[in-house]
XYZ file of N, CA and C in Angstrom:
360
model
N 10.580 -16.809 22.125
C 11.310 -15.439 21.362
C 11.872 -15.653 20.223
N 11.321 -14.168 19.533
C 11.629 -14.129 18.097
C 12.442 -12.807 17.771
N 13.037 -13.094 16.907
C 14.220 -12.129 16.958
C 14.224 -11.712 15.437
N 13.852 -10.375 14.862
C 13.769 -9.706 13.910
C 15.259 -9.029 13.277
N 14.949 -9.237 12.186
C 16.084 -8.553 11.553
C 16.111 -7.835 10.085
N 16.751 -6.841 9.623
C 16.569 -6.426 8.586
C 17.705 -6.724 7.314
N 17.120 -7.186 6.034
C 17.935 -7.725 5.571
C 18.095 -6.829 4.080
N 19.014 -6.263 3.591
C 19.268 -5.375 2.352
C 19.102 -6.105 1.053
N 18.101 -5.543 0.049
C 18.208 -6.178 -1.349
C 19.050 -4.868 -2.017
N 19.777 -6.027 -3.212
C 20.624 -5.011 -3.871
C 19.941 -4.199 -4.984
N 19.260 -3.219 -4.681
C 18.435 -2.388 -5.584
C 18.755 -0.869 -4.899
N 19.633 -0.420 -5.389
C 20.087 1.034 -5.027
C 19.231 2.301 -5.740
N 19.029 3.119 -4.976
C 17.673 4.049 -5.982
C 16.942 3.799 -6.914
N 16.022 2.862 -6.738
C 15.332 2.456 -7.717
C 14.244 3.315 -7.773
N 13.426 3.173 -9.149
C 12.727 4.268 -9.617
C 11.554 3.610 -8.970
N 10.631 4.914 -7.947
C 9.741 4.248 -7.187
C 8.450 3.762 -7.741
N 7.977 4.155 -9.142
C 7.047 3.307 -9.765
C 7.257 2.165 -10.263
N 8.520 1.586 -10.836
C 9.043 0.494 -11.147
C 9.225 -0.444 -9.984
N 9.393 0.223 -8.651
C 9.791 -0.530 -7.242
C 8.142 -0.909 -6.986
N 7.372 0.162 -6.841
C 5.848 -0.560 -6.321
C 5.167 -2.012 -7.507
N 5.677 -1.535 -8.899
C 5.358 -2.655 -9.889
C 5.984 -4.123 -9.361
N 6.925 -3.704 -9.291
C 8.142 -5.061 -8.800
C 7.454 -5.665 -7.623
N 7.505 -4.837 -6.506
C 6.342 -5.329 -5.190
C 5.291 -6.219 -5.406
N 4.366 -5.396 -6.005
C 3.179 -5.900 -6.380
C 3.165 -7.461 -7.083
N 4.082 -7.613 -8.167
C 4.364 -8.810 -8.989
C 4.815 -9.577 -7.549
N 5.761 -8.996 -6.735
C 6.588 -10.393 -6.101
C 5.343 -10.890 -5.136
N 4.452 -10.110 -4.478
C 3.771 -10.658 -3.551
C 2.823 -11.259 -4.193
N 2.153 -10.828 -5.441
C 1.323 -11.886 -6.044
C 2.286 -13.598 -6.128
N 2.930 -13.476 -7.208
C 3.889 -14.963 -7.165
C 3.750 -15.469 -5.716
N 4.149 -14.541 -4.633
C 4.440 -15.509 -3.463
C 2.876 -15.827 -2.632
N 2.192 -15.368 -3.176
C 0.786 -15.751 -2.535
C 0.508 -14.895 -1.331
N 1.061 -13.763 -1.085
C 0.711 -12.790 -0.106
C -0.740 -12.312 0.460
N -0.668 -12.407 1.540
C -2.149 -12.333 2.405
C -2.165 -10.964 3.286
N -3.030 -10.097 3.497
C -2.968 -9.354 4.629
C -1.853 -8.265 4.284
N -2.245 -7.621 3.134
C -0.825 -6.906 2.452
C -1.365 -5.645 2.867
N -0.563 -4.537 3.695
C -0.923 -3.226 4.293
C -0.076 -2.462 3.689
N 0.062 -1.407 3.309
C 1.124 -0.249 2.425
C 0.979 0.720 3.163
N 1.713 1.108 3.399
C 1.873 2.780 4.343
C 3.254 3.542 3.461
N 2.221 4.490 3.105
C 2.808 5.660 2.271
C 3.069 4.934 1.088
N 4.051 5.308 0.082
C 4.196 4.895 -0.923
C 5.521 3.652 -1.255
N 5.979 3.475 -0.011
C 7.369 2.536 0.117
C 7.232 1.700 1.368
N 6.419 1.111 1.342
C 6.129 -0.007 2.675
C 4.951 -0.778 2.636
N 5.742 -1.907 2.781
C 4.401 -3.092 2.206
C 4.533 -4.320 3.373
N 3.873 -4.381 4.065
C 3.743 -5.703 5.252
C 2.997 -6.706 4.860
N 3.222 -7.723 4.884
C 2.364 -9.213 4.589
C 2.608 -10.057 5.202
N 1.682 -11.257 4.877
C 1.822 -12.651 5.659
C 1.986 -13.584 4.224
N 2.725 -14.382 4.522
C 3.104 -15.396 3.458
C 2.437 -16.605 3.756
N 1.623 -17.688 3.152
C 1.158 -18.897 4.001
C 2.163 -19.581 4.417
N 1.996 -20.173 5.601
C 2.892 -21.039 6.497
C 3.550 -20.454 7.097
N 3.814 -19.250 7.206
C 4.458 -18.167 8.333
C 3.560 -17.489 9.032
N 4.124 -17.784 10.569
C 3.301 -16.880 11.297
C 3.484 -15.494 11.797
N 4.776 -15.228 11.294
C 5.058 -13.615 11.342
C 4.854 -13.004 10.131
N 4.550 -11.791 10.573
C 4.771 -10.429 9.312
C 6.022 -10.367 8.414
N 6.038 -10.178 7.397
C 7.472 -9.881 6.776
C 7.086 -8.038 6.382
N 8.243 -7.155 6.144
C 8.091 -6.097 5.653
C 9.174 -5.687 4.607
N 8.668 -5.108 3.466
C 9.656 -4.628 2.500
C 9.276 -3.220 2.466
N 10.541 -2.711 2.453
C 10.407 -0.818 2.420
C 11.612 -0.529 1.627
N 11.048 0.656 1.139
C 12.223 1.382 0.582
C 12.791 2.362 1.229
N 14.030 2.494 1.733
C 14.434 3.293 2.579
C 14.724 4.767 2.087
N 14.878 5.709 3.026
C 15.523 7.088 2.877
C 16.339 7.137 2.117
N 17.551 5.862 2.207
C 19.042 6.291 1.471
C 18.503 5.903 0.116
N 17.359 5.023 -0.241
C 17.392 4.392 -1.436
C 17.473 3.183 -1.530
N 17.590 2.314 -0.579
C 17.866 0.922 -0.508
C 16.627 0.542 -0.394
N 16.335 -1.104 -0.987
C 15.594 -1.986 -0.216
C 15.694 -2.664 0.632
N 14.639 -2.820 1.766
C 15.021 -3.892 2.825
C 13.964 -4.509 3.599
N 14.444 -5.686 3.911
C 13.170 -6.570 4.209
C 13.413 -6.986 5.665
N 12.087 -6.684 6.409
C 12.166 -6.801 7.546
C 11.177 -8.320 7.950
N 12.016 -9.283 8.613
C 11.490 -10.070 8.971
C 12.112 -10.931 10.206
N 11.513 -12.319 10.663
C 11.939 -12.988 11.797
C 12.921 -13.629 11.255
N 14.703 -13.819 11.777
C 15.428 -14.090 11.510
C 15.384 -15.829 10.839
N 14.473 -16.648 11.748
C 13.959 -18.069 11.453
C 13.652 -18.045 10.000
N 13.310 -17.079 9.101
C 12.799 -16.940 8.012
C 13.554 -16.714 7.125
N 15.169 -17.202 7.051
C 15.950 -17.070 6.215
C 15.776 -17.446 4.473
N 15.194 -18.593 4.690
C 15.215 -19.042 3.165
C 14.040 -18.392 2.863
N 13.118 -17.919 3.362
C 11.923 -16.941 2.470
C 12.428 -15.851 2.399
N 13.010 -15.418 3.030
C 13.692 -14.069 2.898
C 14.602 -13.848 1.964
N 15.525 -14.950 1.515
C 16.380 -15.205 0.517
C 15.593 -15.322 -1.048
N 14.430 -16.148 -0.756
C 13.379 -16.100 -2.144
C 12.865 -14.856 -2.180
N 12.095 -14.011 -1.373
C 11.719 -12.954 -1.661
C 12.581 -12.212 -2.133
N 13.768 -11.910 -1.451
C 14.974 -10.741 -2.332
C 15.455 -11.139 -3.696
N 15.399 -12.732 -4.074
C 15.518 -13.074 -5.425
C 14.329 -12.754 -6.360
N 13.366 -13.032 -6.073
C 12.239 -12.643 -6.899
C 11.953 -11.182 -7.091
N 12.275 -10.406 -6.159
C 11.929 -9.019 -6.444
C 13.122 -8.308 -6.920
N 14.357 -8.900 -6.832
C 15.733 -8.268 -7.683
C 14.813 -8.543 -9.258
N 14.722 -10.033 -9.336
C 14.448 -10.353 -10.468
C 13.189 -9.592 -11.637
N 11.896 -9.172 -10.345
C 10.730 -8.395 -11.245
C 11.525 -7.169 -11.444
N 12.219 -6.521 -10.456
C 12.527 -5.297 -10.567
C 13.317 -5.127 -11.828
N 14.287 -5.922 -11.918
C 15.281 -5.605 -13.204
C 14.533 -6.013 -14.567
N 13.803 -6.858 -14.674
C 12.725 -7.203 -15.668
C 12.080 -5.657 -16.337
N 11.761 -5.119 -15.345
C 10.397 -3.901 -14.932
C 11.778 -2.907 -15.974
N 12.819 -2.711 -15.352
C 13.547 -1.620 -15.465
C 14.187 -1.681 -16.900
N 14.275 -2.891 -17.235
C 15.123 -3.251 -18.562
C 14.015 -3.146 -19.389
N 12.862 -3.442 -19.225
C 11.743 -3.271 -20.216
C 11.582 -1.777 -20.350
N 11.431 -0.960 -19.358
C 11.395 0.528 -19.384
C 12.243 1.009 -20.437
N 13.372 0.926 -19.869
C 14.665 1.437 -20.707
C 14.334 1.135 -22.393
N 14.695 0.114 -22.845
C 14.058 -0.422 -24.135
C 13.086 0.366 -24.560
N 11.664 0.293 -23.768
C 10.573 0.805 -24.283
C 11.106 2.650 -24.829
N 11.792 3.302 -23.838
C 12.204 4.742 -24.021
C 13.436 4.793 -25.491
N 13.812 3.439 -25.677
C 15.209 3.318 -26.564
C 14.162 3.131 -28.034
N 13.166 2.971 -27.947
C 12.385 2.434 -29.103
C 11.892 1.301 -29.527
N 12.292 0.565 -28.338
C 12.018 -1.223 -29.086
C 10.692 -1.400 -28.321
N 10.299 -2.393 -28.790
C 8.814 -2.969 -28.528
C 9.499 -4.526 -27.491
N 8.664 -4.429 -26.376
C 9.080 -5.714 -25.923
C 8.166 -6.640 -25.337
N 8.678 -7.658 -24.940
C 7.238 -9.010 -24.929
C 8.024 -9.610 -23.509
N 7.416 -10.248 -22.770
C 8.204 -10.834 -21.682
C 7.481 -12.492 -21.861
N 8.072 -13.360 -21.251
C 7.444 -14.730 -21.409
C 8.085 -15.253 -19.869
N 7.387 -15.956 -19.115
C 7.993 -16.598 -17.856
C 7.863 -18.246 -18.046
N 9.105 -19.062 -17.747
C 9.385 -20.282 -18.013
C 10.039 -20.985 -16.684
N 9.188 -21.667 -15.987
C 10.182 -22.256 -14.782
C 10.873 -21.447 -14.027
N 10.147 -20.195 -13.464
C 10.772 -19.404 -12.494
C 11.435 -18.520 -13.073
N 11.760 -18.437 -14.570
C 12.748 -17.591 -15.363
C 12.188 -16.853 -16.262
N 12.109 -15.478 -16.256
C 11.769 -14.519 -17.294
C 12.645 -14.225 -18.689
N 12.189 -14.323 -19.586
C 12.310 -14.070 -20.596
C 12.021 -12.867 -21.258
N 13.044 -11.903 -22.145
C 12.502 -10.913 -22.774
C 13.209 -10.687 -24.073
N 11.867 -10.199 -24.932
C 12.446 -10.347 -26.210
C 11.969 -8.930 -26.641
N 12.926 -8.199 -27.276
C 12.868 -6.693 -27.548
C 13.090 -6.683 -29.311
N 12.353 -5.775 -29.908
C 12.350 -5.343 -31.467
C 12.328 -4.302 -31.529
N 13.406 -3.573 -32.319
C 13.424 -2.434 -32.443
C 12.407 -1.915 -33.220
N 11.760 -0.712 -32.991
C 10.022 -0.325 -33.611
C 10.808 0.432 -34.839
N 10.061 0.542 -36.241
C 10.320 1.592 -37.206
C 9.640 2.245 -37.692
């Protein structure tokens, strides 16, 4: 018997466009399969090696929630960390660009480095 639970992610009131981009990047990095998108804020997908699906949803209250089988706790923690990292990078890039900076990102061993230079 499986037990599903809802796990919250520490992104409150996210920008919907940045949220979508962060989820897309996260799913690509995880090798997600059979991705089904409902509306503009709910993604259901499978991960290699896991038999039951995962769902990432932007709730009406503006929080991000992951629904999955409780036995997948380790995978859920990885999804949470990767999603927060990707969203934070995109949000920072967006903000810096609006402030007149030119940005460039580089990934090295699961870390994302952001380089910003003030454009004149």
